[in-house]
Coordinates of C-alpha atoms and ligand atoms in Angstrom, one line a residue:
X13 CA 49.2 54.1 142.9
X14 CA 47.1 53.5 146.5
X15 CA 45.5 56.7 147.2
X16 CA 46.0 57.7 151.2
X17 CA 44.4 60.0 153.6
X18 CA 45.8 60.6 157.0
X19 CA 43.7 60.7 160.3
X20 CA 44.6 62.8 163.4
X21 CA 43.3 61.8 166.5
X22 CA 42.5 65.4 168.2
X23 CA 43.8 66.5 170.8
X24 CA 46.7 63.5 171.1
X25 CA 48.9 64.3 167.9
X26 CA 48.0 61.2 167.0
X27 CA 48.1 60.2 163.0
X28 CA 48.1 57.5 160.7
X29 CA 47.6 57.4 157.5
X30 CA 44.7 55.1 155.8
X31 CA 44.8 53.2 152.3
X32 CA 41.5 54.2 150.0
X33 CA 38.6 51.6 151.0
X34 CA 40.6 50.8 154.5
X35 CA 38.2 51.6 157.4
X36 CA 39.4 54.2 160.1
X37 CA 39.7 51.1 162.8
X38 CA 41.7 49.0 160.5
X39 CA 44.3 51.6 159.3
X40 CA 44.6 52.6 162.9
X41 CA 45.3 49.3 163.5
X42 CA 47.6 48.7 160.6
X43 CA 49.5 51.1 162.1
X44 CA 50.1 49.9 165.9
X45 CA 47.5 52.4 167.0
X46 CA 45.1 51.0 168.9
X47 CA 41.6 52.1 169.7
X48 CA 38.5 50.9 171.7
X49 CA 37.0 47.9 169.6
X50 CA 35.4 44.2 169.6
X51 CA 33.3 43.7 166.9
X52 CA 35.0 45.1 164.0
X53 CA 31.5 44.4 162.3
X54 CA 29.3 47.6 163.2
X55 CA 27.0 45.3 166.2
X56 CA 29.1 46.4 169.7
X57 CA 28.9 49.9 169.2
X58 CA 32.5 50.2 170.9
X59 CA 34.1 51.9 168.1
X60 CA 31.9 54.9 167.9
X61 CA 33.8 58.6 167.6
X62 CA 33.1 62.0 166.1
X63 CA 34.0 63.0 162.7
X64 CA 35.0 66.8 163.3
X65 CA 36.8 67.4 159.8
X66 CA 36.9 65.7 156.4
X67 CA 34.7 63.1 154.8
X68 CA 33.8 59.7 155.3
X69 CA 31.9 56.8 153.3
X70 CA 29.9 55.2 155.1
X71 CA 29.9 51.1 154.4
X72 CA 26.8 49.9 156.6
X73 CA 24.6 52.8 157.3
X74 CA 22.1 51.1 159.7
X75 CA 24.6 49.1 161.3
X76 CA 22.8 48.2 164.8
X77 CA 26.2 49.2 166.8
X78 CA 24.8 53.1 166.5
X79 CA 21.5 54.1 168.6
X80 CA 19.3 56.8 167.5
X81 CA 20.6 59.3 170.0
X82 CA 23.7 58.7 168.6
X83 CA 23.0 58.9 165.2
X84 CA 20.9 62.7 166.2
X85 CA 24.2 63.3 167.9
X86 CA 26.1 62.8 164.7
X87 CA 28.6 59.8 166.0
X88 CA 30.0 57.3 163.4
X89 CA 31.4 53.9 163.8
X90 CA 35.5 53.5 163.3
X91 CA 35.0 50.3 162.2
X92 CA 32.6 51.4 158.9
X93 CA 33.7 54.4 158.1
X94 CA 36.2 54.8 155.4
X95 CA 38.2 57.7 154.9
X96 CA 37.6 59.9 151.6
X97 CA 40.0 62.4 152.5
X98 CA 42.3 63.7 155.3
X99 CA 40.1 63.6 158.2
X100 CA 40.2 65.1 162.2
X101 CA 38.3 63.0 164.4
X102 CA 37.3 62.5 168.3
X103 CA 38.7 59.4 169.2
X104 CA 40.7 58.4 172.1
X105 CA 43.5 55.5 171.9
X106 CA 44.4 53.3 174.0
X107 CA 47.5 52.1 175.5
X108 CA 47.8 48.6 174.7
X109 CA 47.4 47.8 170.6
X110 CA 47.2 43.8 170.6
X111 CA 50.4 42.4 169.9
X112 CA 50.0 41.6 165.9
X113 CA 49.1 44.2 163.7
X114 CA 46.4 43.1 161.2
X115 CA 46.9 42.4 157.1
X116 CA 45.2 41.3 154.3
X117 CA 45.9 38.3 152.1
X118 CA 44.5 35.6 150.2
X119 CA 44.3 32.1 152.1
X120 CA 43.2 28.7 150.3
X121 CA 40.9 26.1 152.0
X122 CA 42.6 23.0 152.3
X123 CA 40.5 21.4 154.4
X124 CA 36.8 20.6 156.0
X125 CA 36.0 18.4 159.2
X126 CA 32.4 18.1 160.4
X127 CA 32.6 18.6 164.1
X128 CA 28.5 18.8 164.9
X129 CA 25.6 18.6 163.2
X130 CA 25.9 22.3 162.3
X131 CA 29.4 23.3 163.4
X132 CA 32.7 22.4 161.1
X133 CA 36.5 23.9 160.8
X134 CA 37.7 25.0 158.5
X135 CA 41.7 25.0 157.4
X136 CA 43.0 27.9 155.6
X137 CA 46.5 28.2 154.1
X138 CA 47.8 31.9 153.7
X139 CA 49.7 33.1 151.4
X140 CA 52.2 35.5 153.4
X141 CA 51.5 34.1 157.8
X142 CA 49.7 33.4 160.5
X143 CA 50.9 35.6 163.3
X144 CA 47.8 35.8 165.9
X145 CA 47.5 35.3 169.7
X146 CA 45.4 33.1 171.0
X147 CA 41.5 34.4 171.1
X148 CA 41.9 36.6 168.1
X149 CA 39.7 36.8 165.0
X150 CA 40.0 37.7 161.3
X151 CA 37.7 39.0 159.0
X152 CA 37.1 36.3 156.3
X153 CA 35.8 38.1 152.5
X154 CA 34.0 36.0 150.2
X155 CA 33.8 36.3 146.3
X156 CA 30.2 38.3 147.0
X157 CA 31.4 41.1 148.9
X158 CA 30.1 39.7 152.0
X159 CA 32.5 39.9 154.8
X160 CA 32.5 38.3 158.5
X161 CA 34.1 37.8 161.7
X162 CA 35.5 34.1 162.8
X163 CA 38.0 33.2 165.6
X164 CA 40.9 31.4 164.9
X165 CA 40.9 27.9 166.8
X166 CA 44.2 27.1 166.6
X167 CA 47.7 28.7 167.5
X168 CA 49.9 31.5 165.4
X169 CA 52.2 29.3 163.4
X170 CA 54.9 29.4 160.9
X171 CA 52.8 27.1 158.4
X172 CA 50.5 29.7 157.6
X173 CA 47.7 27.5 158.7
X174 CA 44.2 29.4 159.9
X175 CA 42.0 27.2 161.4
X176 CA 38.1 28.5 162.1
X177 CA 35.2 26.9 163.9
X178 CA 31.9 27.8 162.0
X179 CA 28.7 27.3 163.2
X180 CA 26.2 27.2 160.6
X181 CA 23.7 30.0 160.6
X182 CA 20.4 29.1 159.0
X183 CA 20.2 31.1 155.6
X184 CA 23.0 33.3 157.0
X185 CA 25.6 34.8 153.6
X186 CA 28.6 33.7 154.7
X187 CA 27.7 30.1 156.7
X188 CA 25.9 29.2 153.7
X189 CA 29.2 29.8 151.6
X190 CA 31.5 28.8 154.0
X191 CA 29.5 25.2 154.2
X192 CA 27.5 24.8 150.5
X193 CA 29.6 27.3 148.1
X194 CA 33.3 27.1 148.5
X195 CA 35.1 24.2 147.4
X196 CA 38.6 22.7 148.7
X197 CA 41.8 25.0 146.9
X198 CA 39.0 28.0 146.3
X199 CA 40.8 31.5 147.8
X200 CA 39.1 33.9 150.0
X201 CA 40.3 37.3 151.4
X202 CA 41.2 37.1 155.1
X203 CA 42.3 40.3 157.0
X204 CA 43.7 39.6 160.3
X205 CA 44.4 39.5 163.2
X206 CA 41.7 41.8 165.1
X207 CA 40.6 41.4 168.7
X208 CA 41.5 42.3 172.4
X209 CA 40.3 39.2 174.1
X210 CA 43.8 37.4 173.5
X211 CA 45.4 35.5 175.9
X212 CA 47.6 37.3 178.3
X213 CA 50.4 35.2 179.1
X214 CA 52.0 37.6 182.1
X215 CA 48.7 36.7 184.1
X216 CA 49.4 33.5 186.4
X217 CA 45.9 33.4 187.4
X218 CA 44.5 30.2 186.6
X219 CA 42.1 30.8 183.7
X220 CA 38.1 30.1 183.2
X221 CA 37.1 29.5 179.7
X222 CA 33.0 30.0 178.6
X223 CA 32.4 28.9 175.0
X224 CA 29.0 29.6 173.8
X225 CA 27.6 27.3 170.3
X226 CA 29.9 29.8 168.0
X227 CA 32.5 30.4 170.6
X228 CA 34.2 27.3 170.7
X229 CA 36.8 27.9 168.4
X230 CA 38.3 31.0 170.7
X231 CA 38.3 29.1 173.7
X232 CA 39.9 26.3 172.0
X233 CA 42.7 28.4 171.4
X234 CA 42.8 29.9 174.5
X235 CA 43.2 26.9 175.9
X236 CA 45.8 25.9 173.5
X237 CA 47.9 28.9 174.5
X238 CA 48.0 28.7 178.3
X239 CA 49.3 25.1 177.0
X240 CA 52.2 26.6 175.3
X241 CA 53.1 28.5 178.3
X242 CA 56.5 27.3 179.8
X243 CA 54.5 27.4 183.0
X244 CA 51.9 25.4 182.2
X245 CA 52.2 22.6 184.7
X246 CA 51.6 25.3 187.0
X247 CA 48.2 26.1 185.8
X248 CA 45.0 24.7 186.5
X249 CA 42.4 25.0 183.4
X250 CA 38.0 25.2 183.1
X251 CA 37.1 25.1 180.4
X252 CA 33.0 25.5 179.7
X253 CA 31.0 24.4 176.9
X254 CA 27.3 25.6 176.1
X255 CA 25.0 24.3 173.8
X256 CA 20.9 23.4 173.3
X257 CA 21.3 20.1 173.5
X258 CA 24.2 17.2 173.6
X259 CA 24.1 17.1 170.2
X260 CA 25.1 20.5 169.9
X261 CA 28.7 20.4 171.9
X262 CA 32.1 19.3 170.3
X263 CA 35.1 19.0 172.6
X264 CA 38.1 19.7 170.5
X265 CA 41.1 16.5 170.3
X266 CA 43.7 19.1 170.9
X267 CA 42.4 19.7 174.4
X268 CA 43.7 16.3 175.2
X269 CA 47.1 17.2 174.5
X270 CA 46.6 20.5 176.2
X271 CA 45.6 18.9 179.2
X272 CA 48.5 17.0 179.9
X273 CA 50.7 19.6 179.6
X274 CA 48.3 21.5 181.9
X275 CA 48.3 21.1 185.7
X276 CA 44.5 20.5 185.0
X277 CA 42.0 20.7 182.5
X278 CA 38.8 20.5 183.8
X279 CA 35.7 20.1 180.9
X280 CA 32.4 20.9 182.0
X281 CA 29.4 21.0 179.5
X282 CA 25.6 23.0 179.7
X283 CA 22.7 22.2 177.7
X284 CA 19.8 24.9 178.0
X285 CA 16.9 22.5 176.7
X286 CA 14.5 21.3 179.6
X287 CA 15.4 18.2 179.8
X288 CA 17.7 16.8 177.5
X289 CA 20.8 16.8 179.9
X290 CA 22.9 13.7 179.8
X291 CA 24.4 12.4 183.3
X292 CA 27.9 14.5 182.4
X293 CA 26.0 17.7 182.0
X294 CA 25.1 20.8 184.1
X295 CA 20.9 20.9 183.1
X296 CA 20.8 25.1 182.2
X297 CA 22.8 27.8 180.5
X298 CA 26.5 28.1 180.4
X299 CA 26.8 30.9 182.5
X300 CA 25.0 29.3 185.4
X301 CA 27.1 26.5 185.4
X302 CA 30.4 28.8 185.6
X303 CA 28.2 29.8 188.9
X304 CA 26.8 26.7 190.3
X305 CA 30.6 25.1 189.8
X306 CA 33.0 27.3 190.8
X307 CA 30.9 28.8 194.1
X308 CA 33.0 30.8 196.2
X309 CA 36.1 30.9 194.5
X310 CA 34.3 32.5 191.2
X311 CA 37.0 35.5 191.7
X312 CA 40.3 33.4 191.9
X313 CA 40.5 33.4 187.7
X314 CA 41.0 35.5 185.2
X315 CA 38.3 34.7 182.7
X316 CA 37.7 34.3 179.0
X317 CA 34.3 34.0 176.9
X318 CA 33.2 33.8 173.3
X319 CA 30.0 33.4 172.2
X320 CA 26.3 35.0 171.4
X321 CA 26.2 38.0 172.9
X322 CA 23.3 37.1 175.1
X323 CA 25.7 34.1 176.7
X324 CA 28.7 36.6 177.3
X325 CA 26.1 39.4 178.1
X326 CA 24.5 37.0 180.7
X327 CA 28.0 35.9 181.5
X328 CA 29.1 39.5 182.6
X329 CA 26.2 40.0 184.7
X330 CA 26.5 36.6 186.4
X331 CA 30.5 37.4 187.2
X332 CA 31.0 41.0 187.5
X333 CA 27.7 42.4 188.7
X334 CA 26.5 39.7 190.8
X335 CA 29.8 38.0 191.7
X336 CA 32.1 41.1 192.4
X337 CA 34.5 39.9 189.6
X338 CA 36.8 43.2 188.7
X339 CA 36.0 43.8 185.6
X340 CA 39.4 43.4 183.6
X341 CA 39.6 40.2 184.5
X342 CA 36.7 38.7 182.1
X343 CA 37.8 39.2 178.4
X344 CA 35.5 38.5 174.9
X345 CA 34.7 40.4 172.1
X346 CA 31.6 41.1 171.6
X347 CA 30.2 38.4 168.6
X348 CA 27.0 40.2 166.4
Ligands
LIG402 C1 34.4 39.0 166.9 C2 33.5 38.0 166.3 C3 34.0 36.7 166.2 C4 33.2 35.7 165.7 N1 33.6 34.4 165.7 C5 32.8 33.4 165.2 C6 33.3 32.0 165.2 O1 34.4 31.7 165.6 N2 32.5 31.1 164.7 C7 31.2 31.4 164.2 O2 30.5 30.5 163.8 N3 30.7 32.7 164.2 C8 31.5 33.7 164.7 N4 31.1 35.0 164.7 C9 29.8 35.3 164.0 C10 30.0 35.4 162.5 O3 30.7 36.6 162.2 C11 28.7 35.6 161.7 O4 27.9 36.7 162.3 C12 27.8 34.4 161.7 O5 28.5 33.3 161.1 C13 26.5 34.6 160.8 O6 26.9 35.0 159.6 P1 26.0 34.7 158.2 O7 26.5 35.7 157.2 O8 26.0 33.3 157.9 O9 24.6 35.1 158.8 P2 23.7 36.4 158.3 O10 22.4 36.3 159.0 O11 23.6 36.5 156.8 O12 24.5 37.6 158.8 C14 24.5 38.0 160.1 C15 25.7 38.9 160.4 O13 26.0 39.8 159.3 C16 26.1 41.1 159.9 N5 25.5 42.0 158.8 C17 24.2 42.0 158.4 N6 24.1 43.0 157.4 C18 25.4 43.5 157.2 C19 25.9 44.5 156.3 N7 25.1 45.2 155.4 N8 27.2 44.8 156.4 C20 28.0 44.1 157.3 N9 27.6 43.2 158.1 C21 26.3 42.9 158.1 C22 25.3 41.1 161.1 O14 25.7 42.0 162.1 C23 25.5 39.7 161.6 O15 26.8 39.6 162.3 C24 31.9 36.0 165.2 C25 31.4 37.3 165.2 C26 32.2 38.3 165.7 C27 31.7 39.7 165.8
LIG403 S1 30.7 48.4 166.2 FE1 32.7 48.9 165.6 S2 33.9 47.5 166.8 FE2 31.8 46.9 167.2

């Protein structure tokens, strides 16, 4: 029998109760609660709360997401603390819990396509679905223990597919897996979805999408859904892709087909590396482009970026600080 501990939100009569070896985020999650987030993966720092009774395990004790003030000051991370008994904690909720609520299964990798010289998707087939919106992530665990974060690049579907676009991290765990140490029909454990930079449908903006090297495979779904909206011929699309050099950016196939249902779909690229722009390219970094293209109308869209944190850092700056962009209209979780 699963041993469970329940979790009270003070002060909100808030509970939920949480499998042993579930982390506080997840189990909130798992049960339509939903709390401040992004990561999932201890680097945002979004998640942090007070533990005021009950005890906690602790999975990644120098995860970078907690400062040293906040580690004098006793605060713990939702998303790596798992509950060792009933516990009280000072967490808030919020209103909106994304529309899926997360699970775990096991999902098979059917198939591999080289899209770069360091970037591939990758296919999964789950056992049980693949109810996500667009933009979402899951947590993908390997036969090591090692568990990380990818965004789906495809749609929710009823064929259970999961499709990921990995860029490979030099010695990083789980690229080096993903690419060099899993083999077609191997399983992995995939725990999903998770993230609140999903598409909103209700918003008849039209939409700005910022992919970064990693981010690609959000945007492409992103894209995707405002696609699949009845409305689409009604919506006008950007979508922007970053990279070092042209050897580094991919536009997806799908985004053909997305674009004719689309009113528009404008593709603009960036490459960062002093000269090495081709003639279609914007000679700089992503977030400039965004700038230098869409001028004075920078605050007509709603936006939506994936990426290194640095791009969607330099992003935020660029649109809501400098640009006067309110600030719940640019949406990405925060990649570590
Ligand atoms: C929300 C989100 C979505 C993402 N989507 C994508 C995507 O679509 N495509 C893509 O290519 N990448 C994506 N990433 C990045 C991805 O999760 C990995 O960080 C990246 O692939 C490097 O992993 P690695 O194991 O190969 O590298 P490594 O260098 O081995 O690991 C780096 C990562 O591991 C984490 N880490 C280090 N030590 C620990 C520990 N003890 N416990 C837990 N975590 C640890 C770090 O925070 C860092 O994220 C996403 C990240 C986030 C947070
Ligand atoms: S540190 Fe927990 S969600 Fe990012």
């Amino acid at each position: 029998m699963t041993t469970e501990h329940h979790v009270l939100l003070r002060g909100t009569g808030v509970r939920f109760p949480c499998a042993e070896g579930d982390t506080l985020l997840r189990a909130a999650l798992r049960a339509g609660v939903g709390l401040s987030y992004e990561c999932n993966s201890g680097a945002c720092g979004s998640c942090r709360y007070e533990l005021l009774e009950g005890d906690v395990r602790t999975r990644w004790a120098d995860a970078p997401g907690l400062s040293a003030r906040d580690r004098r000051k006793g605060r713990r991370l939702a998303c790596q603390s798992e509950p060792a008994s009933d516990c009280v904690v000072d967490l808030s909720s919020v209103p909106e819990p994304a529309p899926h609520r997360p699970i775990r299964q096991r999902a098979r990798l059917r198939e591999v396509h080289r899209l770069t010289h360091d970037m591939a998707e990758f296919v999964f087939v789950a056992e049980k679905h693949a109810a996500f919106s667009a933009g979402q992530y899951a947590m993908l665990g390997f036969p090591s223990g090692i568990e990380r974060a990818y965004s789906m690049s495809n749609l929710g579907n009823c064929r259970r597919e999961w499709k990921f676009v990995v860029k490979r991290s030099p010695g990083g765990k789980a690229t080096s897996i993903l690419f060099d140490g899993l083999d077609l029909g191997e399983t992995i454990e995939l725990d999903g979805p998770y993230g609140q930079a999903y598409y909103r449908a209700g918003d008849d903006r039209d939409i700005v999408c910022v992919a970064g090297g990693s981010g690609l495979g959000a945007m492409a779904s992103v894209v995707l859904g405002a696609a699949a909206q009845a409305d689409a011929a009604e919506r006008t699309v950007h979508l922007f892709c970053g990279g070092r050099a042209p050897r580094d950016l991919h536009i997806p196939e799908a985004m053909a087909m997305a674009g004719r249902r689309l009113r528009a779909l404008h593709v603009h690229t960036a490459v960062s590396e002093p000269g090495s722009a081709d003639s279609g390219s914007h000679q700089g970094f992503v977030h400039e482009a965004v700038v230098a293209k869409l001028g004075e109308a920078l605050t007509d869209f709603t936006y939506y970026a994936a990426g290194p944190p640095a791009m969607t850092d330099a992003l935020a700056r660029a649109l809501v600080l400098e640009g006067g962009l309110a600030a719940d209209r640019l949406h990405f979780d925060r990649f570590s």
